[in-house]
N, CA, C and O atoms as CSV, one atom per row, in Angstrom:
chain,resi,resn,atom,element,x,y,z
A,1,UNK,N,N,0.671,-1.199,-0.331
A,1,UNK,CA,C,0.045,-0.564,0.171
A,1,UNK,C,C,1.079,1.255,0.089
A,1,UNK,O,O,2.252,1.369,0.445
A,2,UNK,N,N,0.247,2.354,-0.437
A,2,UNK,CA,C,1.095,3.592,-0.588
A,2,UNK,C,C,1.813,4.576,-1.507
A,2,UNK,O,O,2.715,5.414,-1.521
A,3,UNK,N,N,0.604,3.805,-2.497
A,3,UNK,CA,C,0.761,4.512,-3.609
A,3,UNK,C,C,0.565,5.712,-3.405
A,3,UNK,O,O,1.440,6.475,-3.815
A,4,UNK,N,N,-1.127,6.538,-2.421
A,4,UNK,CA,C,-1.565,7.525,-2.401
A,4,UNK,C,C,-0.069,8.740,-1.624
A,4,UNK,O,O,-0.146,9.965,-1.717
A,5,UNK,N,N,0.676,8.291,-1.193
A,5,UNK,CA,C,1.416,9.084,-0.156
A,5,UNK,C,C,2.466,9.471,-0.720
A,5,UNK,O,O,3.351,10.218,-0.303
A,6,UNK,N,N,2.309,8.758,-2.023
A,6,UNK,CA,C,3.523,8.897,-3.122
A,6,UNK,C,C,3.150,10.174,-3.681
A,6,UNK,O,O,3.659,11.278,-3.493
A,7,UNK,N,N,1.566,9.620,-4.847
A,7,UNK,CA,C,1.214,11.812,-5.019
A,7,UNK,C,C,1.109,12.404,-4.379
A,7,UNK,O,O,1.073,13.619,-4.577
A,8,UNK,N,N,1.008,11.869,-3.311
A,8,UNK,CA,C,0.770,13.152,-2.390
A,8,UNK,C,C,-0.674,13.247,-2.397
A,8,UNK,O,O,-1.176,13.906,-1.487
A,9,UNK,N,N,-1.378,12.753,-3.189
A,9,UNK,CA,C,-3.319,13.280,-2.839
A,9,UNK,C,C,-3.677,11.804,-2.729
A,9,UNK,O,O,-2.840,10.921,-2.543
A,10,UNK,N,N,-5.109,11.586,-2.871
A,10,UNK,CA,C,-5.701,10.553,-3.588
A,10,UNK,C,C,-5.846,9.914,-4.108
A,10,UNK,O,O,-6.306,8.810,-3.815
A,11,UNK,N,N,-5.491,10.342,-5.221
A,11,UNK,CA,C,-6.732,10.263,-6.367
A,11,UNK,C,C,-7.307,9.637,-6.758
A,11,UNK,O,O,-6.931,8.547,-6.326
A,12,UNK,N,N,-8.616,9.412,-7.788
A,12,UNK,CA,C,-9.266,8.281,-7.935
A,12,UNK,C,C,-8.241,7.267,-8.269
A,12,UNK,O,O,-8.050,6.418,-7.398
A,13,UNK,N,N,-7.256,7.149,-9.803
A,13,UNK,CA,C,-6.140,6.476,-10.238
A,13,UNK,C,C,-5.112,5.238,-9.344
A,13,UNK,O,O,-4.628,4.119,-9.516
A,14,UNK,N,N,-5.217,6.698,-7.962
A,14,UNK,CA,C,-4.472,6.594,-6.958
A,14,UNK,C,C,-4.649,5.053,-5.735
A,14,UNK,O,O,-3.917,4.209,-5.218
A,15,UNK,N,N,-6.592,5.563,-5.771
A,15,UNK,CA,C,-7.640,4.538,-4.598
A,15,UNK,C,C,-7.289,3.115,-6.076
A,15,UNK,O,O,-6.909,1.944,-6.096
A,16,UNK,N,N,-7.540,3.743,-6.685
A,16,UNK,CA,C,-7.209,1.389,-7.249
A,16,UNK,C,C,-6.313,1.210,-7.578
A,16,UNK,O,O,-6.275,0.044,-7.971
A,17,UNK,N,N,-5.140,1.830,-7.730
A,17,UNK,CA,C,-3.859,0.770,-7.177
A,17,UNK,C,C,-3.838,0.134,-6.008
A,17,UNK,O,O,-3.593,-1.070,-5.939
A,18,UNK,N,N,-4.262,1.379,-4.272
A,18,UNK,CA,C,-4.394,0.164,-3.385
A,18,UNK,C,C,-5.437,-0.537,-3.393
A,18,UNK,O,O,-5.312,-1.656,-2.894
A,19,UNK,N,N,-6.586,-0.214,-3.856
A,19,UNK,CA,C,-7.566,-1.730,-3.982
A,19,UNK,C,C,-7.026,-2.229,-4.746
A,19,UNK,O,O,-7.916,-2.960,-5.181
A,20,UNK,N,N,-6.137,-2.448,-5.345
A,20,UNK,CA,C,-5.514,-4.228,-6.133
A,20,UNK,C,C,-4.541,-4.446,-4.690
A,20,UNK,O,O,-4.539,-5.500,-4.054
A,21,UNK,N,N,-4.075,-3.748,-4.480
A,21,UNK,CA,C,-3.349,-4.282,-3.093
A,21,UNK,C,C,-3.780,-5.164,-2.139
A,21,UNK,O,O,-3.642,-6.324,-1.753
A,22,UNK,N,N,-4.635,-3.653,-1.811
A,22,UNK,CA,C,-6.053,-4.031,-0.575
A,22,UNK,C,C,-6.735,-5.739,-1.249
A,22,UNK,O,O,-6.886,-6.512,-0.303
A,23,UNK,N,N,-7.116,-6.351,-2.566
A,23,UNK,CA,C,-6.795,-7.237,-3.079
A,23,UNK,C,C,-6.176,-8.342,-3.390
A,23,UNK,O,O,-6.685,-9.414,-3.719
A,24,UNK,N,N,-4.643,-7.969,-3.244
A,24,UNK,CA,C,-3.267,-8.488,-2.257
A,24,UNK,C,C,-3.868,-9.714,-1.922
A,24,UNK,O,O,-3.806,-10.878,-2.318
A,25,UNK,N,N,-4.497,-9.044,-1.023
A,25,UNK,CA,C,-4.319,-8.736,0.927
A,25,UNK,C,C,-5.072,-9.612,0.684
A,25,UNK,O,O,-4.578,-10.560,1.294
A,26,UNK,N,N,-6.106,-10.023,0.116
A,26,UNK,CA,C,-7.731,-10.799,0.629
A,26,UNK,C,C,-7.055,-12.491,-0.311
A,26,UNK,O,O,-7.218,-13.688,-0.075
A,27,UNK,N,N,-6.268,-11.697,-1.424
A,27,UNK,CA,C,-5.968,-13.213,-2.102
A,27,UNK,C,C,-4.946,-14.404,-0.799
A,27,UNK,O,O,-5.064,-15.622,-0.666
A,28,UNK,N,N,-4.010,-13.434,-0.035
A,28,UNK,CA,C,-3.479,-14.395,0.863
A,28,UNK,C,C,-4.392,-15.602,1.662
A,28,UNK,O,O,-4.472,-16.831,1.648
A,29,UNK,N,N,-5.276,-14.001,2.644
A,29,UNK,CA,C,-6.374,-14.692,3.302
A,29,UNK,C,C,-7.042,-15.602,2.412
A,29,UNK,O,O,-6.675,-16.702,2.827
A,30,UNK,N,N,-7.935,-15.826,1.267
A,30,UNK,CA,C,-8.404,-17.097,0.374
A,30,UNK,C,C,-6.629,-18.046,0.338
A,30,UNK,O,O,-7.009,-19.188,0.593
A,31,UNK,N,N,-6.085,-18.079,0.280
A,31,UNK,CA,C,-5.104,-19.334,0.079
A,31,UNK,C,C,-5.065,-19.064,1.330
A,31,UNK,O,O,-5.688,-18.015,1.498
A,32,UNK,N,N,-4.597,-19.522,2.452
A,32,UNK,CA,C,-4.462,-19.076,3.940
A,32,UNK,C,C,-6.402,-20.277,5.102
A,32,UNK,O,O,-6.328,-20.923,6.147
A,33,UNK,N,N,-7.480,-20.058,4.351
A,33,UNK,CA,C,-8.884,-20.587,4.966
A,33,UNK,C,C,-9.111,-21.747,4.847
A,33,UNK,O,O,-9.818,-22.059,3.889
A,34,UNK,N,N,-8.748,-22.534,5.507
A,34,UNK,CA,C,-9.307,-23.701,5.307
A,34,UNK,C,C,-11.006,-23.840,3.713
A,34,UNK,O,O,-11.733,-23.144,3.005
A,35,UNK,N,N,-10.602,-25.595,4.154
A,35,UNK,CA,C,-12.071,-25.097,2.214
A,35,UNK,C,C,-13.250,-26.015,3.856
A,35,UNK,O,O,-13.202,-27.210,4.149
A,36,UNK,N,N,-14.027,-25.054,4.486
A,36,UNK,CA,C,-14.837,-25.695,5.655
A,36,UNK,C,C,-16.185,-25.645,4.847
A,36,UNK,O,O,-16.466,-24.872,3.931
A,37,UNK,N,N,-17.013,-26.720,5.433
A,37,UNK,CA,C,-18.479,-26.255,4.095
A,37,UNK,C,C,-18.941,-24.761,5.345
A,37,UNK,O,O,-19.432,-23.737,4.871
A,38,UNK,N,N,-18.715,-24.874,6.708
A,38,UNK,CA,C,-19.338,-23.286,7.331
A,38,UNK,C,C,-19.200,-21.692,6.420
A,38,UNK,O,O,-19.887,-20.687,6.240
A,39,UNK,N,N,-17.682,-22.297,5.967
A,39,UNK,CA,C,-17.340,-20.759,5.174
A,39,UNK,C,C,-17.403,-21.207,3.824
A,39,UNK,O,O,-16.230,-21.301,3.462
A,40,UNK,N,N,-18.092,-21.505,2.972
A,40,UNK,CA,C,-18.139,-21.800,1.977
A,40,UNK,C,C,-18.525,-20.674,0.899
A,40,UNK,O,O,-18.127,-20.552,-0.260
A,41,UNK,N,N,-19.782,-19.571,1.935
A,41,UNK,CA,C,-20.331,-18.842,1.238
A,41,UNK,C,C,-19.166,-17.875,1.932
A,41,UNK,O,O,-18.378,-17.431,1.098
A,42,UNK,N,N,-18.865,-17.389,3.568
A,42,UNK,CA,C,-17.706,-16.658,3.312
A,42,UNK,C,C,-16.510,-16.072,2.036
A,42,UNK,O,O,-16.441,-15.043,1.365
A,43,UNK,N,N,-15.803,-17.128,2.123
A,43,UNK,CA,C,-15.299,-17.683,0.318
A,43,UNK,C,C,-15.536,-17.242,-0.724
A,43,UNK,O,O,-14.927,-16.673,-1.630
A,44,UNK,N,N,-16.823,-17.668,-0.441
A,44,UNK,CA,C,-16.652,-16.644,-2.756
A,44,UNK,C,C,-16.987,-14.845,-2.167
A,44,UNK,O,O,-16.578,-13.895,-2.835
A,45,UNK,N,N,-17.568,-14.700,-1.191
A,45,UNK,CA,C,-17.542,-13.307,-0.888
A,45,UNK,C,C,-16.472,-12.278,-1.480
A,45,UNK,O,O,-16.476,-11.263,-2.177
A,46,UNK,N,N,-14.982,-13.608,-0.410
A,46,UNK,CA,C,-13.554,-12.474,-0.525
A,46,UNK,C,C,-13.277,-12.999,-2.543
A,46,UNK,O,O,-12.683,-12.312,-3.374
A,47,UNK,N,N,-13.839,-14.160,-2.741
A,47,UNK,CA,C,-13.342,-14.245,-4.286
A,47,UNK,C,C,-14.490,-13.009,-4.460
A,47,UNK,O,O,-13.724,-12.062,-4.637
A,48,UNK,N,N,-15.082,-12.758,-4.485
A,48,UNK,CA,C,-16.229,-11.488,-5.444
A,48,UNK,C,C,-15.563,-10.910,-4.564
A,48,UNK,O,O,-16.584,-10.601,-3.948
A,49,UNK,N,N,-14.393,-10.282,-3.656
A,49,UNK,CA,C,-13.579,-9.540,-3.662
A,49,UNK,C,C,-13.063,-8.959,-4.552
A,49,UNK,O,O,-13.267,-8.069,-5.377
A,50,UNK,N,N,-11.962,-10.011,-4.041
A,50,UNK,CA,C,-10.792,-10.476,-4.442
A,50,UNK,C,C,-10.401,-9.442,-6.127
A,50,UNK,O,O,-9.783,-8.440,-6.487
A,51,UNK,N,N,-11.598,-10.975,-6.908
A,51,UNK,CA,C,-11.895,-10.505,-8.297
A,51,UNK,C,C,-11.935,-8.834,-9.236
A,51,UNK,O,O,-11.271,-8.375,-10.165
A,52,UNK,N,N,-13.053,-8.333,-8.419
A,52,UNK,CA,C,-14.048,-7.358,-8.040
A,52,UNK,C,C,-12.696,-6.116,-7.947
A,52,UNK,O,O,-12.904,-5.286,-8.831
A,53,UNK,N,N,-11.386,-5.769,-7.129
A,53,UNK,CA,C,-10.182,-5.217,-6.832
A,53,UNK,C,C,-8.697,-5.316,-7.617
A,53,UNK,O,O,-7.830,-4.441,-7.603
A,54,UNK,N,N,-8.635,-6.588,-8.291
A,54,UNK,CA,C,-7.734,-7.447,-9.260
A,54,UNK,C,C,-8.302,-6.976,-10.256
A,54,UNK,O,O,-8.471,-8.101,-10.725
A,55,UNK,N,N,-8.704,-6.398,-10.928
A,55,UNK,CA,C,-9.644,-6.656,-12.097
A,55,UNK,C,C,-8.140,-5.638,-13.096
A,55,UNK,O,O,-7.429,-4.757,-12.610
A,56,UNK,N,N,-8.104,-6.053,-14.168
A,56,UNK,CA,C,-6.554,-5.832,-15.314
A,56,UNK,C,C,-7.202,-4.769,-15.656
A,56,UNK,O,O,-6.352,-4.152,-16.300
A,57,UNK,N,N,-8.514,-3.896,-15.653
A,57,UNK,CA,C,-8.734,-2.979,-16.546
A,57,UNK,C,C,-8.041,-1.524,-14.822
A,57,UNK,O,O,-7.850,-2.387,-13.965
A,58,UNK,N,N,-7.889,-0.952,-14.519
A,58,UNK,CA,C,-7.700,-0.352,-13.659
A,58,UNK,C,C,-9.843,0.721,-12.850
A,58,UNK,O,O,-10.548,0.788,-11.843
A,59,UNK,N,N,-9.754,1.297,-14.489
A,59,UNK,CA,C,-11.312,1.311,-14.746
A,59,UNK,C,C,-12.916,0.849,-13.639
A,59,UNK,O,O,-13.882,1.270,-13.003
A,60,UNK,N,N,-12.595,0.361,-13.836
A,60,UNK,CA,C,-12.950,-1.222,-13.651
A,60,UNK,C,C,-12.985,-2.080,-12.446
A,60,UNK,O,O,-13.818,-2.963,-12.243
A,61,UNK,N,N,-11.766,-1.662,-11.465
A,61,UNK,CA,C,-11.279,-1.935,-10.006
A,61,UNK,C,C,-12.503,-1.618,-9.698
A,61,UNK,O,O,-13.188,-0.868,-10.395
A,62,UNK,N,N,-12.947,-2.236,-8.475
A,62,UNK,CA,C,-13.520,-1.409,-7.235
A,62,UNK,C,C,-13.168,0.078,-6.579
A,62,UNK,O,O,-12.040,0.374,-6.186
A,63,UNK,N,N,-14.339,0.980,-6.526
A,63,UNK,CA,C,-13.446,1.895,-5.287
A,63,UNK,C,C,-13.450,1.448,-3.497
A,63,UNK,O,O,-14.154,0.566,-3.007
A,64,UNK,N,N,-12.382,2.402,-2.686
A,64,UNK,CA,C,-13.101,1.806,-0.979
A,64,UNK,C,C,-14.516,2.161,-0.779
A,64,UNK,O,O,-15.031,1.594,0.185
A,65,UNK,N,N,-15.129,2.808,-1.323
A,65,UNK,CA,C,-16.376,3.297,-1.179
A,65,UNK,C,C,-17.320,1.652,-1.876
A,65,UNK,O,O,-18.095,0.780,-1.483
A,66,UNK,N,N,-17.048,1.804,-2.321
A,66,UNK,CA,C,-17.672,-0.277,-3.504
A,66,UNK,C,C,-16.965,-0.672,-2.308
A,66,UNK,O,O,-17.261,-0.086,-1.266
A,67,UNK,N,N,-16.208,-1.440,-2.292
A,67,UNK,CA,C,-15.262,-2.189,-0.999
A,67,UNK,C,C,-15.757,-1.603,0.329
A,67,UNK,O,O,-14.740,-1.018,0.702
A,68,UNK,N,N,-16.700,-1.389,1.294
A,68,UNK,CA,C,-16.898,-0.851,2.117
A,68,UNK,C,C,-18.495,-1.357,1.692
A,68,UNK,O,O,-18.853,-2.442,2.150
A,69,UNK,N,N,-19.172,-0.813,1.080
A,69,UNK,CA,C,-20.685,-0.933,0.814
A,69,UNK,C,C,-21.258,-2.089,0.894
A,69,UNK,O,O,-22.379,-2.454,1.249
A,70,UNK,N,N,-19.776,-2.929,0.287
A,70,UNK,CA,C,-20.024,-4.591,-0.271
A,70,UNK,C,C,-20.155,-5.262,0.796
A,70,UNK,O,O,-21.177,-5.907,1.029
A,71,UNK,N,N,-18.599,-5.178,2.022
A,71,UNK,CA,C,-18.645,-5.092,3.435
A,71,UNK,C,C,-20.120,-5.453,4.287
A,71,UNK,O,O,-20.654,-6.225,5.082
A,72,UNK,N,N,-20.229,-4.731,3.782
A,72,UNK,CA,C,-21.573,-4.154,5.220
A,72,UNK,C,C,-23.302,-4.309,4.984
A,72,UNK,O,O,-24.260,-3.859,5.612
A,73,UNK,N,N,-23.139,-5.482,3.328
A,73,UNK,CA,C,-24.646,-5.578,2.521
A,73,UNK,C,C,-24.106,-7.328,3.482
A,73,UNK,O,O,-24.846,-8.310,3.438
């Protein structure tokens, strides 16, 4: 994380870089989750979050507001 630090402001582009970094973190978490039945829905939600944060098209990556909204559901 830290792209916003180097830009001097938290622009939309920097936010998308940070969202990708967050997606990498979520991906690491998924790698460590045990594949138990009770975590199936949680795992699926994390996979969706990871994919939205790590979209190859930067403009389609979620903003942190979208991430927060998704996590609040």
